[in-house]
Coordinates of C-alpha atoms in Angstrom, one line a residue:
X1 CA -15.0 -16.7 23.4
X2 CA -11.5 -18.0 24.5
X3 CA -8.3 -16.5 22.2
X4 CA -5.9 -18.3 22.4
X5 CA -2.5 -17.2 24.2
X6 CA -0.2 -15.2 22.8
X7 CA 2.9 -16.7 22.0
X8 CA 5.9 -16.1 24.6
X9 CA 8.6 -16.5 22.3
X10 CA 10.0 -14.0 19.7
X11 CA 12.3 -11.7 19.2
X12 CA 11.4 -8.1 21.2
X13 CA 11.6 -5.4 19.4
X14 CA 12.1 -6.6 16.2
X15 CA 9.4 -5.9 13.0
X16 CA 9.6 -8.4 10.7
X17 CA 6.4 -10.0 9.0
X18 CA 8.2 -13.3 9.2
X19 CA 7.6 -14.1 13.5
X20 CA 9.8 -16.2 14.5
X21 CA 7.1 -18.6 16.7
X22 CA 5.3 -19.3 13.9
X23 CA 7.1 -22.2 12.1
X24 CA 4.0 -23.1 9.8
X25 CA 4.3 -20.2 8.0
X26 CA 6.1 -20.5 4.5
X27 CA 9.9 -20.1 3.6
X28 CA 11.2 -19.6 0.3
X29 CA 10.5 -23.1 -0.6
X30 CA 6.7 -22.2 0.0
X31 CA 6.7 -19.7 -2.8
X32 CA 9.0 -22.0 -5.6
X33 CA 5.7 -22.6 -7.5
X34 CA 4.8 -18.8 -7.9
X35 CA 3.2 -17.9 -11.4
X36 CA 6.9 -16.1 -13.5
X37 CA 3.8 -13.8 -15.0
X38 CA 2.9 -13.2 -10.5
X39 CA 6.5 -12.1 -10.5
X40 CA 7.2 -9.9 -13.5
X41 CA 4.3 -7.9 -13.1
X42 CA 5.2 -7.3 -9.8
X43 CA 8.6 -6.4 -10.6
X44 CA 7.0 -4.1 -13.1
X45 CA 4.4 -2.6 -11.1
X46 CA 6.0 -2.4 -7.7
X47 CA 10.0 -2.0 -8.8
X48 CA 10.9 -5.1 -7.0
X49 CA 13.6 -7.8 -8.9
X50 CA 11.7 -11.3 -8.6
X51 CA 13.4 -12.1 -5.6
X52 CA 12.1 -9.2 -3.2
X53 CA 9.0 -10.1 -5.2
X54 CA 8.7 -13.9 -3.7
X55 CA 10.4 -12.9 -0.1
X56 CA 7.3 -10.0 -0.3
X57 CA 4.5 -13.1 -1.2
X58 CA 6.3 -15.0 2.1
X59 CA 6.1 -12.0 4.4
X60 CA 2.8 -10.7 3.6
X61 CA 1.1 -14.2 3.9
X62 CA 2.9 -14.4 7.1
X63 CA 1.5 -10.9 8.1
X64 CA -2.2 -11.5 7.5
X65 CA -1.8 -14.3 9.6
X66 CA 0.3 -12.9 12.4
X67 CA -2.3 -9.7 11.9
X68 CA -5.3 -11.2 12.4
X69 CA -4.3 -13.2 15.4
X70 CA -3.4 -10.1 16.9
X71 CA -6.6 -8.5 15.9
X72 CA -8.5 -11.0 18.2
X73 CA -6.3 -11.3 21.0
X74 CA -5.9 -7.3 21.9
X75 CA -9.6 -7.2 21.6
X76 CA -11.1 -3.7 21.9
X77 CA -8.2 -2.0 21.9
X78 CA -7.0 -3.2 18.5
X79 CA -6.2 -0.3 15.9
X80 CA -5.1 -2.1 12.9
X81 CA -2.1 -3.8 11.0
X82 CA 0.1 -2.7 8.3
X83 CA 3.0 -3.6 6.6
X84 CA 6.1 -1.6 5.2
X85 CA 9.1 -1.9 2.8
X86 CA 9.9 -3.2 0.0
X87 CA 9.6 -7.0 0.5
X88 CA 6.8 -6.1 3.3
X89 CA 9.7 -7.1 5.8
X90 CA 8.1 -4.8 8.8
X91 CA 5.0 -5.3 10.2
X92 CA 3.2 -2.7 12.5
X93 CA 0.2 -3.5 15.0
X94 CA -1.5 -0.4 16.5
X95 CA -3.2 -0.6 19.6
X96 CA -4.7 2.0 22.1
X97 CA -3.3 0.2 25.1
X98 CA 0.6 0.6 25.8
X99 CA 0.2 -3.2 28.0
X100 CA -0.1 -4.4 24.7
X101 CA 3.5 -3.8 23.6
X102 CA 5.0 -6.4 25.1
X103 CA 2.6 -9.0 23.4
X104 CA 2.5 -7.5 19.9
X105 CA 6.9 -7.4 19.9
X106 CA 6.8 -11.0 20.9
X107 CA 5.3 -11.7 17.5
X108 CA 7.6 -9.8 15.8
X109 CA 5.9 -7.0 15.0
X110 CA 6.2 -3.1 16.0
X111 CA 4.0 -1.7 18.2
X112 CA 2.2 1.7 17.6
X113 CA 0.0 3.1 20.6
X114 CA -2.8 5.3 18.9
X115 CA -5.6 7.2 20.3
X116 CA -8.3 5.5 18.5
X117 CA -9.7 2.3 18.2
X118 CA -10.3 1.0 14.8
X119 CA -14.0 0.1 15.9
X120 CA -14.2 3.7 17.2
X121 CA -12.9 4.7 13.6
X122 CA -15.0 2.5 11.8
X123 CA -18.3 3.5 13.8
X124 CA -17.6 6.9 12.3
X125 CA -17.1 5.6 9.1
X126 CA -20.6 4.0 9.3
X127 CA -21.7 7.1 10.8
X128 CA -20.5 9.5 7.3
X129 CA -22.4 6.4 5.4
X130 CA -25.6 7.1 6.6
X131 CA -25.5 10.6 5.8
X132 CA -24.0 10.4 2.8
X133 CA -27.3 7.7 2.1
X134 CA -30.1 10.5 3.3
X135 CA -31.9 11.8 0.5
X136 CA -30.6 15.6 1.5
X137 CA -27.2 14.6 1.3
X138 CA -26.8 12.7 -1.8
X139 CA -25.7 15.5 -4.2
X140 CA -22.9 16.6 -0.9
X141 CA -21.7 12.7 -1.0
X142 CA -21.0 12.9 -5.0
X143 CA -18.5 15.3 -4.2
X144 CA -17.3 13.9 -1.0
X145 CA -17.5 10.5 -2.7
X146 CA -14.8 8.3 -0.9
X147 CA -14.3 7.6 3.0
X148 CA -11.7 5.4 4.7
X149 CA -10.3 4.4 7.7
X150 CA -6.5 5.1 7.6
X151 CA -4.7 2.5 10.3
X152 CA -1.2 4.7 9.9
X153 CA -2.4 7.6 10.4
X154 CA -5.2 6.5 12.9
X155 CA -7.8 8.9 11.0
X156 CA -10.8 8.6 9.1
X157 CA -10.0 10.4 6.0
X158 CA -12.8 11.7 3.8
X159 CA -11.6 12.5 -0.1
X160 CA -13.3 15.7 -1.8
X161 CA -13.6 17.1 -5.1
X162 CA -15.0 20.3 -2.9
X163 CA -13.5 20.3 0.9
X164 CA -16.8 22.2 1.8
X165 CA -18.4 19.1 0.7
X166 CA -16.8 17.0 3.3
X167 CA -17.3 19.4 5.9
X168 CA -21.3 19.1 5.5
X169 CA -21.2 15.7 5.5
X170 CA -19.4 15.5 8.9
X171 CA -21.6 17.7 10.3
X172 CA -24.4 15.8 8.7
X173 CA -23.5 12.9 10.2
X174 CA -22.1 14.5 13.9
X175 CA -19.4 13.0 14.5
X176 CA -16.5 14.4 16.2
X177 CA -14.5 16.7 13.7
X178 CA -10.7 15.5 15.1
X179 CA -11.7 11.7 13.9
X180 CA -11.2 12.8 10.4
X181 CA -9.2 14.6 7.7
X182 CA -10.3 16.0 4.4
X183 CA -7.8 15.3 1.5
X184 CA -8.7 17.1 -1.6
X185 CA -9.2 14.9 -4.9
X186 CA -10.1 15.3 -8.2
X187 CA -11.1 12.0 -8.4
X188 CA -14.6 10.5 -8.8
X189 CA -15.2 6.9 -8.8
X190 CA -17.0 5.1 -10.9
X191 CA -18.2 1.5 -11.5
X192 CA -16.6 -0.3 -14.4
X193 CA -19.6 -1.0 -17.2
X194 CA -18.4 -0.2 -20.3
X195 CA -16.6 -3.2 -21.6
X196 CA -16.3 -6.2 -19.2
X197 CA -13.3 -8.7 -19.3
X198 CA -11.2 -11.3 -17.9
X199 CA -13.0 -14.6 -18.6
X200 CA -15.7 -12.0 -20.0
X201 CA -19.3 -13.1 -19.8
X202 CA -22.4 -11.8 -21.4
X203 CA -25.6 -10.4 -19.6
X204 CA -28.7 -10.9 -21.3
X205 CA -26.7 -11.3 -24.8
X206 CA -25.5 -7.6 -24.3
X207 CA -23.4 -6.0 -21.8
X208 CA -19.9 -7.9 -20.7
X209 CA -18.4 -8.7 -17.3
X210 CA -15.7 -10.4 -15.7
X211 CA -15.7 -13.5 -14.0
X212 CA -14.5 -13.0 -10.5
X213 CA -13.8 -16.3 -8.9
X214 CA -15.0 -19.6 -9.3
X215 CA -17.3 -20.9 -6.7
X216 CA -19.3 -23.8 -5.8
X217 CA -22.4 -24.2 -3.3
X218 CA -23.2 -27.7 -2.5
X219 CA -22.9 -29.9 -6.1
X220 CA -23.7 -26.4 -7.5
X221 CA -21.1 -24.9 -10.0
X222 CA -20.6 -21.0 -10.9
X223 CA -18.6 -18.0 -10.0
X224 CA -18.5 -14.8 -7.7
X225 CA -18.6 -11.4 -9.7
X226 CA -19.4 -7.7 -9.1
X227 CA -23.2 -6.8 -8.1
X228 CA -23.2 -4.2 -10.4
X229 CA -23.0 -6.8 -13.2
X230 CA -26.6 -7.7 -13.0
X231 CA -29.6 -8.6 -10.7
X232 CA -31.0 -12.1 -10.0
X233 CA -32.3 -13.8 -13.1
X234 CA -30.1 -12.0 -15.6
X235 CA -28.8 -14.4 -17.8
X236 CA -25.2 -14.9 -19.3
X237 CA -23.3 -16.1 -21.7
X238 CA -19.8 -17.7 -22.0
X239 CA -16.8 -15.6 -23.6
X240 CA -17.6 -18.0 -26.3
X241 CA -21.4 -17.0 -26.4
X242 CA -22.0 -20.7 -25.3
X243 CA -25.0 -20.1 -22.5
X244 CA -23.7 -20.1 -19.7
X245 CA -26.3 -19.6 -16.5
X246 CA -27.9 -17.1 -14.9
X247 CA -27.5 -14.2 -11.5
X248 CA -29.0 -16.5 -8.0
X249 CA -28.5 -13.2 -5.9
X250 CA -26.9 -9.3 -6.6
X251 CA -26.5 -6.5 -4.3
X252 CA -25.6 -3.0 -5.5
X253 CA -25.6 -0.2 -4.1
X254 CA -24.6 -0.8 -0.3
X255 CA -22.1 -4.0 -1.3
X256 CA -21.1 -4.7 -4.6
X257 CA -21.8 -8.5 -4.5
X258 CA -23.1 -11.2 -6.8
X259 CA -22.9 -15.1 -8.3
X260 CA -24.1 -17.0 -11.3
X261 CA -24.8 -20.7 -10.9
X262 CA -23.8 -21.9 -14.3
X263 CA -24.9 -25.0 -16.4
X264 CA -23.2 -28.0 -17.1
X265 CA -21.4 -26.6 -19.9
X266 CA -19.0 -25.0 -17.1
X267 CA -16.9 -26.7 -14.9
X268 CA -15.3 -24.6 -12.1
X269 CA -11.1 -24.3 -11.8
X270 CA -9.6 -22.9 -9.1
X271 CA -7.3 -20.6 -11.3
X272 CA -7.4 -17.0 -12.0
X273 CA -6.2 -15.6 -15.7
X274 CA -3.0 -14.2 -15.0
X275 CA -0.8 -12.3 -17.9
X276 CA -0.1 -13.9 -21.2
X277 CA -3.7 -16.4 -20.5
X278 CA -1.3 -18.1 -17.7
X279 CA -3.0 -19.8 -14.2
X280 CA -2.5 -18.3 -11.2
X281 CA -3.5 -20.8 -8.9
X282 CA -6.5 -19.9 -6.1
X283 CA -5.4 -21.9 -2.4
X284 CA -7.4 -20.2 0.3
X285 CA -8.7 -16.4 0.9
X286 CA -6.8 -15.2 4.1
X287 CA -7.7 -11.3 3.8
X288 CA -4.2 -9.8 3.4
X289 CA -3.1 -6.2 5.7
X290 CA -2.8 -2.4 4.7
X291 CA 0.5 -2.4 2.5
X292 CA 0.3 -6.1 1.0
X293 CA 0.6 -5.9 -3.0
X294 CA -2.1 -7.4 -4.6
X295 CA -2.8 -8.2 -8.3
X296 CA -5.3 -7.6 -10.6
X297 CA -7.0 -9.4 -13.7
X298 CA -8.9 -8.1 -16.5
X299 CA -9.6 -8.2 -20.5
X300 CA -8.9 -4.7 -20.8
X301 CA -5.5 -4.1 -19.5
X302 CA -4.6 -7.1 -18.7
X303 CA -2.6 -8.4 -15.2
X304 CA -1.6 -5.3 -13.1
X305 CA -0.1 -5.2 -9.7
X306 CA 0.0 -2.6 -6.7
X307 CA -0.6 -2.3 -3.1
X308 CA -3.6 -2.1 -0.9
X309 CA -4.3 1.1 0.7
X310 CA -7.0 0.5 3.0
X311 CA -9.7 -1.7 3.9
X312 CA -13.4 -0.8 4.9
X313 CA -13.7 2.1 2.3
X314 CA -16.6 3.8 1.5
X315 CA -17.7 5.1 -2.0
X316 CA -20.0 6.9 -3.8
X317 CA -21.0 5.7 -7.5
X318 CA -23.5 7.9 -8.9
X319 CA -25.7 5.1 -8.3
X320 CA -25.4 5.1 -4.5
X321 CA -22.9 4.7 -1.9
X322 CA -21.0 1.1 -1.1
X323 CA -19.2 0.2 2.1
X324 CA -16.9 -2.3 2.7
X325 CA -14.8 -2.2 0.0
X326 CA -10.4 -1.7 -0.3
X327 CA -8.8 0.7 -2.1
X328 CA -5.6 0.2 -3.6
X329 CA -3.1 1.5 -5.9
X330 CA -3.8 -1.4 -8.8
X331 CA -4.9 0.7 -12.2
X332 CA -8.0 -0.1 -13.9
X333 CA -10.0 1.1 -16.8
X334 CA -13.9 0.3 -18.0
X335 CA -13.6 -3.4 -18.9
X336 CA -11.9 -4.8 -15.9
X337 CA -15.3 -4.7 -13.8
X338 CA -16.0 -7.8 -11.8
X339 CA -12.4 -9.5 -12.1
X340 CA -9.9 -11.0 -9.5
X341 CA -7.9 -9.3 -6.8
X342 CA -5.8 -11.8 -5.4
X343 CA -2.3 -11.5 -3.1
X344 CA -0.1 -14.8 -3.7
X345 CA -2.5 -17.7 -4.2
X346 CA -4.9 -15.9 -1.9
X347 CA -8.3 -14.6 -3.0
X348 CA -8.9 -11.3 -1.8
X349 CA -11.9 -9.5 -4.1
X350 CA -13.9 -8.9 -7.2
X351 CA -13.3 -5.2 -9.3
X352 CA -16.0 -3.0 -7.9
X353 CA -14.9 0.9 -9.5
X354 CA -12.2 3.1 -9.5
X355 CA -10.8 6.1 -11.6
X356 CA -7.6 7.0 -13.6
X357 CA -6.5 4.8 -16.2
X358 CA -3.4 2.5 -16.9
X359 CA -1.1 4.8 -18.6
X360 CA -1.6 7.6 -16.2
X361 CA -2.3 5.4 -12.8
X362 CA -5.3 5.1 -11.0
X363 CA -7.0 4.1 -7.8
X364 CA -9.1 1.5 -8.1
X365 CA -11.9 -0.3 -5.0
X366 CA -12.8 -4.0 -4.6
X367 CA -15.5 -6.0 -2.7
X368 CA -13.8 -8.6 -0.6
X369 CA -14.6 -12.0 -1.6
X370 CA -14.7 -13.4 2.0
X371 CA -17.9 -11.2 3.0
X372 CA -19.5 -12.3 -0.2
X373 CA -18.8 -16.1 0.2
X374 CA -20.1 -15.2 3.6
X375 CA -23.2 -13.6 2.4
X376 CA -24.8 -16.2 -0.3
X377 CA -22.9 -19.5 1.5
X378 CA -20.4 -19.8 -1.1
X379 CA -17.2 -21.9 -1.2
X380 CA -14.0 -20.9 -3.3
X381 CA -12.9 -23.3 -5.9
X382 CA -8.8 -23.9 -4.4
X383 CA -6.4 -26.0 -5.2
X384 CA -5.2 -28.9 -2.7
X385 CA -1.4 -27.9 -2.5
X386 CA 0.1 -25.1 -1.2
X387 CA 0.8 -21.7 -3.5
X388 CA 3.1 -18.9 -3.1
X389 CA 2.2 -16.8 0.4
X390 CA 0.3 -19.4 1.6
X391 CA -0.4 -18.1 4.9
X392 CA 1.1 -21.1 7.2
X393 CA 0.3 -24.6 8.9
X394 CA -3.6 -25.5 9.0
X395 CA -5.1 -26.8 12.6
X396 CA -4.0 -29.7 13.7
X397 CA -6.2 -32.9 12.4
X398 CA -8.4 -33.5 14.9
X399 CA -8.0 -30.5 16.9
X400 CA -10.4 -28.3 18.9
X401 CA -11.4 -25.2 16.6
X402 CA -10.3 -21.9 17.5
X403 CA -10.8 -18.2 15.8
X404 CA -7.3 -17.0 14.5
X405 CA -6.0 -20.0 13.3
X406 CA -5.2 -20.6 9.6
X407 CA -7.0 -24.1 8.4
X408 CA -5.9 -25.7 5.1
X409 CA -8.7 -27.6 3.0
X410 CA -8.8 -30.8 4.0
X411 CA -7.7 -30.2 8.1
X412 CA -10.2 -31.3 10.5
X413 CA -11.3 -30.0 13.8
X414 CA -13.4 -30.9 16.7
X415 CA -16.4 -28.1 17.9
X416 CA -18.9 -29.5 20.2
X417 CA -17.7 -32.9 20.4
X418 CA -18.4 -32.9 16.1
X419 CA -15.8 -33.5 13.8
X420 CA -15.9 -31.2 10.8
X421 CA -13.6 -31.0 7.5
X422 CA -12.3 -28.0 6.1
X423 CA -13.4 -27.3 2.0
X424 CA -11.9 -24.2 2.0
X425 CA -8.3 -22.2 3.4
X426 CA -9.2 -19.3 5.6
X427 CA -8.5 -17.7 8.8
X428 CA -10.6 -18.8 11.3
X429 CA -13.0 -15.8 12.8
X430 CA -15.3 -15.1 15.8
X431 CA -19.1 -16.4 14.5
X432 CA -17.2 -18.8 12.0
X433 CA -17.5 -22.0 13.8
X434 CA -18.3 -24.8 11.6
X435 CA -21.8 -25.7 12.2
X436 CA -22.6 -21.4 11.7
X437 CA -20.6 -21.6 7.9
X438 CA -21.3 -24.8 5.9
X439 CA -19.6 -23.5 3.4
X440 CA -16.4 -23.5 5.0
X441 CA -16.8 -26.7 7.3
X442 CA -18.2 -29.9 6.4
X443 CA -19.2 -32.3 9.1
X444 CA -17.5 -35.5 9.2

């Protein structure tokens, strides 16, 4: 498929997340309707006074964008994106090809020229996965239990209660040993079930869980939530015990995925819970890059910020391993299972596990909400206007579709001479062309 040029403009050598050829992407204005509660608790969580904290919501929405446009243009040789500082000022593309530099400083990021691919990284990743899944190697993953792809330090790092532990799983899985480094951990992960929260719901009048993210799938109301929840026809209640619907599909282990179609006692919002019951509005679910904050909701601790650490992670639960999920710095305790992640007014997961608490700090892992929409055909419940970070101008009405561009609800686009309508924000990806994702596109 075609990618679209890189931009010749910019300013060489220069690393902000803000490029300068991108004049859909939000200013300051962009951000005015942030949520104050957004902003304290990320001036509590992250040190930042509430103006770093809205210049940080305009640059890291900038950077997914810029990021992902990169990501498809350098193709193969594409190592991953990050951001640094503390309003996220400084974005950094790696790539394994030194042509590239020119083309990544024209969007006004900094280059770093790596010796592996992230698809070389990843591949090992997947390759630990599968040996951590073998029946022989279970008891050796429990104490190897998480696995990650590190962009900055262009390693796949594998975290151990026992470093002999992730030794045999490398070997298990042969791969080549200088891929990865072992970083001893006390910590073991562990799904969230004690006490859900959030908007809690009730499974089968017992257990609690969070609402994730409200969802729709044709005339079809309900919300995405955490796999581990419950399995397809698990019923739930409201947090006001008024019935509420029941589990269409659930995956756990391997993803940590799920939704309830609800009754017509529920009406979906596109809001998420923030601190003090106030609504953080939901606008679109562009994936945001290594070193974003992101912010957290939950009935047990409440609205919490912190950063994310890496994508595609790997853990395992001592119900099995998951893949796919982001690790971040955001604490979490039992209760906070199956609530929001979300960066701005964008999206981003549902509360999959973690460990440490919120008086001591903790890491804690989410499933990203765009491979789950993905997954069951799903659209996010957004709002029609734009919210802080929103990640910049949608495709022109009536323009050709194209992978890397950022589309607004409502834009429309011409693929194969049909004219579609966007029902949901996103960043446009290779295999997401409208007629392959109805629940993104609408024909016209």
């Amino acid at each position: 498929m075609a990618v679209a040029a890189l931009a010749a403009a910019g300013l060489p050598g220069t690393a902000s997340a803000r490029t300068p050829d991108s004049p859909g992407l939000p200013g300051p204005a962009a951000v005015a309707d942030a949520s104050p509660a957004l902003l304290t608790a990320m001036g509590r969580d992250l040190g930042l006074t509430r103006a770093q904290a809205r210049d940080r919501l305009v640059n890291e929405a900038a950077a997914g964008a810029t990021g992902g446009r990169l990501r498809l243009a350098l193709g193969d040789a594409y190592a991953g994106a990050w951001v640094r500082g503390a309003e996220s000022a400084r974005l950094t593309v790696a790539t394994t090809d030194p042509a590239d530099i020119p083309a990544i400083e024209a969007h006004g990021a900094r280059a770093a020229v790596v010796t592996h691919t992230l698809a070389a990284l990843e591949a090992a990743s997947a390759a630990v996965d599968r040996a951590a899944s073998r029946t022989a190697a279970r008891t050796t993953a429990v104490d190897a239990p998480v696995r990650y792809v590190d962009v900055r330090t262009n390693t796949l790092v594998v975290q151990a209660v026992r470093p002999a532990a992730a030794h045999d799983l490398v070997v298990a899985a042969g791969i080549d040993r200088a891929l990865v480094r072992v970083e001893t951990s006390a910590d073991r992960p562990r799904p969230l079930y004690d006490i859900r929260g959030g908007d809690a719901y009730y499974m089968n009048g017992s257990g609690r869980c969070s609402v994730g993210f409200a969802v729709t799938k044709g005339t079809q109301q309900g919300f995405a939530t955490a796999g581990h929840c419950g399995r397809p026809g698990t019923t739930t209640s409201g947090y006001n015990q008024v019935a509420q619907g029941s589990f269409q599909a659930s995956t756990f282990p391997g993803r940590d995925t799920a939704w309830v179609a609800t009754n017509t006692n529920w009406t979906s919002t596109p809001y998420v819970k923030g601190q003090g019951a106030a609504n953080v509005q939901v606008t679109g679910s562009t994936q945001s890059p290594v070193g974003a904050s992101v912010c957290r909701s939950g009935s047990t601790t409440g609205w919490h910020c912190g950063v994310i650490q890496q994508h595609n992670t790997s853990v395992t639960y001592p119900e099995g391993t998951i893949s796919g999920v982001t690790r971040t710095t955001v604490c979490a305790e039992p209760g906070d299972s199956g609530g929001s992640y979300i960066s701005g007014s964008q999206a981003q997961g549902v509360t999959s596990g973690g460990s440490g608490n919120c008086s001591s700090g903790g890491t804690t892992f989410y499933q990203p909400v765009n491979p789950l929409l993905q997954a069951y055909a799903l659209t996010l419940k957004t709002t029609t206007g734009p919210g802080p970070g929103d990640p910049g101008e949608p495709g022109e009405p009536g323009g050709t579709w194209a992978a890397g561009t950022v589309y607004a609800a409502g834009a429309q686009v011409t693929y194969g001479g049909v004219t579609y309508r966007c029902l949901q924000a996103h960043q446009a990806q290779p295999g997401w062309q409208p007629p392959n994702v109805p629940a993104l596109w609408q024909q016209v």
